[in-house]
Amino acid sequence: MGIVRESNSSVTAAATDPHRTGQGPADPAEIAELRRIAVHLAQTAAAHVRARRPEVFGDGESAQDAVQAKSSPTDPVTVVDTEAEQLIRRLLAELRPGERVLGEEGGGSLGDDSQVVWVVDPIDGTVNFMYGIPAYAVSVAAMRGGRSLAGAVADVAGGHTYSAGLGAGATRTDRGGTAITLRCNEVGTVGMALLATGFGYGATRRARQGQLIAELLPHVRDIRRIGSAALDLCMVAAGLVDAHYEHGLNTWDWAAGALIAAEAGARVVLPPAGTISKTGELVVASAPDIADELLELLDRLGVSEPIPES
Ligand code: IPD
Ligand code: CA
C-alpha cells in the first residue's frame, strides 16, 4: 500500500483550498483570532517551561521524582509537561469557555465536525527537555472537522514562535517580536536533501525505523534526528531541513507543525486527525520541488507502509 497523498490529508487538502473546512468556509477573521490565541497559549506555557527547568532539573534528587514512564520505560512525562498542559487548559477555560481540548497528558477527543478543538502538546521533545538539549517546544493547534485552522509552536530554548493560519501563511517571530514569513527550501533533488526524522518509544517499531534509515541514507544528503517532531515540521517551513518523515506520531505532535509547514509551501501527507500512534502511520512534510521524487522513493523503499506497534 502506498502513501495516501491528498484524499485523507487534512492539511494538504486545506492548503490547496484554504477556505474550505469540513463544515463550510472558514472565516479569515476567525482563523486570525484562533492563531492569536494559539500563539498566546504556546508562548505563555513556554515561559513556564523555561522557568521551571532549572528548578526541577537543577539538582539530581528532585529530578528523580519529577519524571515518570508512560508507554515504555524510555517514554517520559515530567511534572513540567503536566503543569504546562494544566496552564493551557486553565487559560482556554477563560478565553474560550466550553471548547474542547485534546492534550497529550490530559486526554480528550476531537469532538464533532462543527466544534473547534484545541490540540495541545505541552512539551514536544520531553527527552531533550530532561537532558537540557535545546530542542523542545510547546505546540497548540485549533482544529475543526479534522483540519488545523491555526497553530503555534513555541521553541522554548530558542525563544522563537512559529505560527500559521489556514490560508494566511506561516511566520517565525523572534524574542524581540520581529516576524519573518516562512518558505520551504528550493532544493532540486532528493539526493541533495537534508531529512529530519524521529523514532517511536517501542522497541519493535524502532528496529524497523532503524532498518529504513539504513535504506534511505544512501539516497539523501543526510538525516537528522533532532528529537521534536513539532520543531522538525517548523524546520521544514523555515528551510532548516528539506523534509521530515516519521511513523506513529500522535495528532498533537503534528497538528500545529504540519499546518505551519503546509502554509510555508510544503507538501504534507498525514493520517486522519485522531489516528492513534499504535497504528504507526506515516507523516511526511516535504519541500515542494522534491515532494514527488521523495514520495516515490519512500514508496519504493517501503517507508510508506505503516509500522504498527505490536
Ligand atoms: C516525541 C518527539 C520525538 C518523536 C516522538 C514523539 P514527546 O514527542 O516529537 O521527536 O520522535 O515520536 O513522541 O514524547 O517528546 O512529546
Ligand atoms: Ca509531549
Short mmCIF file of C-alpha atoms and ligand atoms in Angstrom, two decimals:
data_model
loop_
_atom_site.label_atom_id
_atom_site.label_comp_id
_atom_site.label_asym_id
_atom_site.label_seq_id
_atom_site.Cartn_x
_atom_site.Cartn_y
_atom_site.Cartn_z
CA MET A 1 0.00 0.00 0.00
CA GLY A 2 1.46 3.37 -0.99
CA ILE A 3 1.09 6.73 0.70
CA VAL A 4 -2.33 8.35 0.52
CA ARG A 5 -1.31 11.72 -0.80
CA GLU A 6 -4.25 14.07 -0.97
CA SER A 7 -7.53 12.45 -0.08
CA ASN A 8 -7.07 11.83 3.64
CA SER A 9 -4.52 14.54 4.26
CA SER A 10 -6.23 17.25 6.26
CA VAL A 11 -3.51 19.84 5.85
CA THR A 12 -2.68 19.15 2.21
CA ALA A 13 -6.31 19.41 1.20
CA ALA A 14 -6.67 22.59 3.20
CA ALA A 15 -3.58 24.08 1.65
CA THR A 16 -4.95 23.63 -1.86
CA ASP A 17 -8.32 25.14 -0.93
CA PRO A 18 -7.67 27.34 2.07
CA HIS A 19 -11.21 28.48 2.70
CA ARG A 20 -12.83 25.06 2.76
CA THR A 21 -13.33 23.14 6.00
CA GLY A 22 -15.35 20.08 6.91
CA GLN A 23 -18.18 22.46 7.80
CA GLY A 24 -18.19 25.06 5.03
CA PRO A 25 -15.98 28.10 4.58
CA ALA A 26 -13.51 29.11 7.25
CA ASP A 27 -13.70 32.79 8.10
CA PRO A 28 -10.31 34.57 7.83
CA ALA A 29 -11.16 36.72 10.86
CA GLU A 30 -11.92 33.61 12.92
CA ILE A 31 -8.67 31.99 11.76
CA ALA A 32 -6.72 35.10 12.74
CA GLU A 33 -8.29 35.08 16.19
CA LEU A 34 -7.60 31.36 16.69
CA ARG A 35 -3.98 31.94 15.63
CA ARG A 36 -3.61 34.85 18.06
CA ILE A 37 -4.85 32.66 20.90
CA ALA A 38 -2.66 29.69 19.88
CA VAL A 39 0.40 31.99 19.94
CA HIS A 40 -0.57 33.42 23.32
CA LEU A 41 -1.08 29.95 24.84
CA ALA A 42 2.12 28.48 23.40
CA GLN A 43 4.24 31.46 24.49
CA THR A 44 2.75 31.57 27.98
CA ALA A 45 3.32 27.84 28.51
CA ALA A 46 6.84 28.11 27.03
CA ALA A 47 7.70 30.81 29.58
CA HIS A 48 6.54 28.44 32.34
CA VAL A 49 8.57 25.53 30.94
CA ARG A 50 11.66 27.78 30.63
CA ALA A 51 11.34 28.99 34.22
CA ARG A 52 10.72 25.53 35.68
CA ARG A 53 13.62 23.66 34.04
CA PRO A 54 16.37 24.90 36.38
CA GLU A 55 14.07 24.43 39.39
CA VAL A 56 13.19 20.82 38.53
CA PHE A 57 16.42 19.59 36.90
CA GLY A 58 18.80 21.79 38.86
CA ASP A 59 19.59 19.01 41.33
CA GLY A 60 19.61 15.29 40.67
CA GLU A 61 17.46 14.26 43.65
CA SER A 62 14.37 16.29 42.85
CA ALA A 63 14.66 15.32 39.17
CA GLN A 64 14.08 11.64 40.00
CA ASP A 65 10.64 12.40 41.45
CA ALA A 66 9.84 14.70 38.56
CA VAL A 67 9.81 12.03 35.82
CA GLN A 68 7.50 9.08 35.22
CA ALA A 69 7.36 6.50 32.43
CA LYS A 70 4.38 6.35 30.04
CA SER A 71 4.05 3.93 27.07
CA SER A 72 7.51 2.38 27.69
CA PRO A 73 10.33 2.90 30.21
CA THR A 74 12.01 5.26 27.72
CA ASP A 75 8.84 7.38 27.16
CA PRO A 76 8.90 10.06 29.89
CA VAL A 77 6.45 12.58 31.26
CA THR A 78 7.74 15.21 33.69
CA VAL A 79 5.87 17.32 36.20
CA VAL A 80 6.51 20.27 33.90
CA ASP A 81 4.68 18.60 30.97
CA THR A 82 1.67 18.19 33.28
CA GLU A 83 1.88 21.73 34.66
CA ALA A 84 2.21 23.29 31.20
CA GLU A 85 -0.85 21.44 29.91
CA GLN A 86 -2.86 22.40 33.00
CA LEU A 87 -1.87 26.04 32.47
CA ILE A 88 -3.06 25.93 28.84
CA ARG A 89 -6.33 24.27 29.89
CA ARG A 90 -6.93 26.96 32.55
CA LEU A 91 -6.27 29.77 30.07
CA LEU A 92 -8.55 28.17 27.47
CA ALA A 93 -11.36 27.84 30.02
CA GLU A 94 -11.15 31.63 30.50
CA LEU A 95 -10.56 32.66 26.87
CA ARG A 96 -12.69 30.08 25.03
CA PRO A 97 -15.12 28.66 27.61
CA GLY A 98 -16.79 25.41 26.63
CA GLU A 99 -14.39 24.48 23.82
CA ARG A 100 -12.83 21.03 23.73
CA VAL A 101 -9.20 20.22 24.46
CA LEU A 102 -7.25 17.16 23.32
CA GLY A 103 -3.94 17.11 25.19
CA GLU A 104 -1.08 14.66 25.34
CA GLU A 105 -1.16 14.40 29.11
CA GLY A 106 -4.80 15.16 29.97
CA GLY A 107 -6.51 13.31 27.11
CA GLY A 108 -9.78 14.35 25.45
CA SER A 109 -11.26 13.87 22.00
CA LEU A 110 -11.69 15.73 18.73
CA GLY A 111 -15.47 16.08 19.11
CA ASP A 112 -17.78 16.51 16.14
CA ASP A 113 -17.07 18.34 12.90
CA SER A 114 -18.77 21.58 13.94
CA GLN A 115 -16.63 22.21 17.02
CA VAL A 116 -13.26 23.85 17.49
CA VAL A 117 -10.92 21.59 19.44
CA TRP A 118 -7.59 22.72 20.88
CA VAL A 119 -4.89 20.12 20.34
CA VAL A 120 -2.03 20.53 22.79
CA ASP A 121 1.42 19.05 23.22
CA PRO A 122 2.71 20.78 26.36
CA ILE A 123 6.32 19.71 25.72
CA ASP A 124 7.26 18.12 22.40
CA GLY A 125 10.78 16.84 22.88
CA THR A 126 10.47 15.83 26.53
CA VAL A 127 13.69 13.76 26.44
CA ASN A 128 15.61 16.82 25.18
CA PHE A 129 13.96 18.89 27.91
CA MET A 130 15.13 16.43 30.58
CA TYR A 131 18.72 16.34 29.31
CA GLY A 132 18.93 20.07 28.56
CA ILE A 133 19.33 19.67 24.80
CA PRO A 134 17.86 22.92 23.44
CA ALA A 135 15.22 21.45 21.10
CA TYR A 136 11.82 21.22 22.79
CA ALA A 137 8.62 23.12 22.17
CA VAL A 138 5.04 23.82 23.21
CA SER A 139 2.59 23.05 20.39
CA VAL A 140 -1.01 24.35 20.27
CA ALA A 141 -3.44 24.00 17.35
CA ALA A 142 -7.09 24.82 16.78
CA MET A 143 -8.72 22.12 14.64
CA ARG A 144 -12.22 21.68 13.26
CA GLY A 145 -13.54 18.82 11.16
CA GLY A 146 -10.15 17.12 11.40
CA ARG A 147 -8.37 20.11 9.87
CA SER A 148 -5.95 22.54 11.51
CA LEU A 149 -7.26 26.11 11.26
CA ALA A 150 -4.44 27.74 13.21
CA GLY A 151 -1.40 26.67 15.16
CA ALA A 152 1.64 27.83 17.09
CA VAL A 153 4.86 26.09 18.10
CA ALA A 154 6.96 27.92 20.71
CA ASP A 155 10.62 26.87 20.69
CA VAL A 156 11.32 27.15 24.42
CA ALA A 157 15.11 27.35 24.42
CA GLY A 158 15.45 29.24 21.12
CA GLY A 159 12.78 31.79 22.07
CA HIS A 160 11.15 31.72 18.62
CA THR A 161 7.47 31.22 17.94
CA TYR A 162 6.34 29.63 14.71
CA SER A 163 2.70 30.12 13.75
CA ALA A 164 0.27 29.76 10.86
CA GLY A 165 -3.35 30.28 9.95
CA LEU A 166 -5.11 28.28 7.26
CA GLY A 167 -4.69 30.25 4.01
CA ALA A 168 -2.84 33.02 5.90
CA GLY A 169 0.79 31.90 5.65
CA ALA A 170 3.37 30.97 8.26
CA THR A 171 5.77 33.11 10.25
CA ARG A 172 8.55 32.83 12.82
CA THR A 173 8.69 35.56 15.44
CA ASP A 174 11.88 36.08 17.46
CA ARG A 175 12.21 37.11 21.12
CA GLY A 176 12.14 40.78 20.13
CA GLY A 177 8.85 40.40 18.22
CA THR A 178 10.32 40.58 14.70
CA ALA A 179 8.41 38.27 12.37
CA ILE A 180 9.60 36.70 9.13
CA THR A 181 7.48 34.89 6.55
CA LEU A 182 8.46 31.24 6.18
CA ARG A 183 9.08 29.47 2.87
CA CYS A 184 10.45 25.97 2.29
CA ASN A 185 13.79 25.49 0.59
CA GLU A 186 14.25 25.13 -3.15
CA VAL A 187 16.38 22.01 -3.22
CA GLY A 188 16.13 20.40 -6.65
CA THR A 189 16.78 16.72 -5.97
CA VAL A 190 16.30 14.26 -3.13
CA GLY A 191 19.99 13.39 -3.43
CA MET A 192 20.78 16.87 -2.07
CA ALA A 193 18.01 16.90 0.56
CA LEU A 194 18.52 17.03 4.33
CA LEU A 195 15.83 14.91 6.00
CA ALA A 196 14.68 15.02 9.62
CA THR A 197 13.04 12.01 11.24
CA GLY A 198 12.25 10.54 14.64
CA PHE A 199 11.73 7.23 16.40
CA GLY A 200 8.83 5.88 18.43
CA TYR A 201 9.27 4.68 22.01
CA GLY A 202 8.55 0.97 21.39
CA ALA A 203 11.39 -1.45 20.57
CA THR A 204 9.68 -3.23 17.64
CA ARG A 205 8.89 -0.05 15.75
CA ARG A 206 12.36 1.33 16.44
CA ALA A 207 14.03 -1.73 14.97
CA ARG A 208 12.09 -1.24 11.71
CA GLN A 209 12.72 2.52 11.72
CA GLY A 210 16.45 1.80 12.00
CA GLN A 211 16.31 -0.57 9.01
CA LEU A 212 14.52 2.06 6.93
CA ILE A 213 17.08 4.73 7.83
CA ALA A 214 19.80 2.40 6.53
CA GLU A 215 17.85 2.06 3.25
CA LEU A 216 17.25 5.79 2.87
CA LEU A 217 20.61 7.20 3.89
CA PRO A 218 22.49 6.41 0.66
CA HIS A 219 19.80 8.31 -1.34
CA VAL A 220 19.87 11.67 0.51
CA ARG A 221 22.34 14.35 1.58
CA ASP A 222 21.97 13.35 5.25
CA ILE A 223 19.49 12.59 8.02
CA ARG A 224 18.90 14.38 11.35
CA ARG A 225 17.16 13.09 14.50
CA ILE A 226 16.54 16.29 16.43
CA GLY A 227 14.04 14.99 18.98
CA SER A 228 10.90 17.08 18.50
CA ALA A 229 8.54 16.34 15.62
CA ALA A 230 6.79 19.70 16.04
CA LEU A 231 10.12 21.51 15.62
CA ASP A 232 11.12 19.25 12.71
CA LEU A 233 7.96 20.33 10.87
CA CYS A 234 8.68 24.01 11.61
CA MET A 235 12.23 23.48 10.37
CA VAL A 236 10.83 22.27 7.04
CA ALA A 237 8.83 25.51 6.91
CA ALA A 238 11.91 27.61 7.74
CA GLY A 239 14.23 25.82 5.30
CA LEU A 240 16.43 24.44 8.10
CA VAL A 241 15.78 20.94 6.72
CA ASP A 242 14.20 19.93 3.42
CA ALA A 243 11.76 17.27 4.63
CA HIS A 244 10.55 15.40 7.70
CA TYR A 245 9.05 11.93 7.95
CA GLU A 246 8.08 9.78 10.91
CA HIS A 247 5.86 6.79 11.67
CA GLY A 248 3.36 6.71 14.53
CA LEU A 249 3.12 10.36 15.52
CA ASN A 250 0.14 11.41 17.58
CA THR A 251 -2.16 14.20 16.41
CA TRP A 252 -0.75 16.62 19.00
CA ASP A 253 2.75 16.13 17.58
CA TRP A 254 1.76 17.42 14.11
CA ALA A 255 -1.50 19.46 14.47
CA ALA A 256 0.31 22.82 14.56
CA GLY A 257 3.61 21.98 12.85
CA ALA A 258 2.06 20.37 9.77
CA LEU A 259 -0.10 23.47 9.16
CA ILE A 260 2.98 25.68 9.57
CA ALA A 261 4.88 23.53 7.04
CA ALA A 262 1.96 23.48 4.59
CA GLU A 263 1.49 27.24 4.82
CA ALA A 264 5.20 27.66 4.03
CA GLY A 265 4.65 25.68 0.83
CA ALA A 266 5.42 22.12 1.98
CA ARG A 267 3.62 19.08 0.57
CA VAL A 268 2.20 17.39 3.66
CA VAL A 269 0.89 13.83 3.98
CA LEU A 270 -0.97 12.99 7.18
CA PRO A 271 -3.14 10.26 8.62
CA PRO A 272 -6.65 11.40 9.55
CA ALA A 273 -6.71 13.52 12.72
CA GLY A 274 -7.24 11.34 15.78
CA THR A 275 -5.32 8.36 14.35
CA ILE A 276 -3.54 6.74 17.27
CA SER A 277 0.20 6.25 17.38
CA LYS A 278 -0.14 2.46 17.71
CA THR A 279 -1.21 2.14 14.07
CA GLY A 280 2.17 3.56 13.04
CA GLU A 281 1.05 5.57 10.04
CA LEU A 282 3.47 7.86 8.23
CA VAL A 283 3.64 11.65 8.39
CA VAL A 284 5.64 13.43 5.68
CA ALA A 285 6.31 17.13 5.08
CA SER A 286 8.49 17.94 2.09
CA ALA A 287 9.81 20.99 0.29
CA PRO A 288 7.54 21.16 -2.77
CA ASP A 289 10.06 20.73 -5.57
CA ILE A 290 11.33 17.35 -4.27
CA ALA A 291 7.96 16.08 -2.99
CA ASP A 292 7.10 13.80 -5.93
CA GLU A 293 10.58 12.30 -6.02
CA LEU A 294 10.69 11.82 -2.24
CA LEU A 295 7.24 10.22 -2.02
CA GLU A 296 8.15 7.82 -4.85
CA LEU A 297 11.39 6.91 -3.06
CA LEU A 298 9.51 6.33 0.21
CA ASP A 299 7.08 4.06 -1.64
CA ARG A 300 9.89 2.15 -3.35
CA LEU A 301 11.82 1.54 -0.12
CA GLY A 302 8.74 0.51 1.88
CA VAL A 303 8.85 3.61 4.10
CA SER A 304 5.25 4.48 3.18
CA GLU A 305 3.96 1.35 4.91
CA PRO A 306 2.66 1.88 8.45
CA ILE A 307 4.75 0.37 11.27
CA PRO A 308 2.14 -0.78 13.83
CA GLU A 309 3.26 -1.24 17.42
CA SER A 310 2.75 -4.86 18.47
C1 IPD B 1 8.21 12.87 20.67
C2 IPD B 1 9.06 13.78 19.81
C3 IPD B 1 10.04 12.96 19.01
C4 IPD B 1 9.34 11.94 18.15
C5 IPD B 1 8.47 11.04 19.02
C6 IPD B 1 7.47 11.90 19.80
P1 IPD B 1 7.32 13.78 23.00
O1 IPD B 1 7.26 13.61 21.39
O2 IPD B 1 8.26 14.52 18.93
O3 IPD B 1 10.81 13.76 18.13
O4 IPD B 1 10.31 11.15 17.50
O5 IPD B 1 7.77 10.16 18.17
O6 IPD B 1 6.70 11.06 20.60
O7 IPD B 1 7.23 12.40 23.58
O8 IPD B 1 8.60 14.44 23.32
O9 IPD B 1 6.12 14.61 23.27
CA CA B 2 4.88 15.74 24.57
#
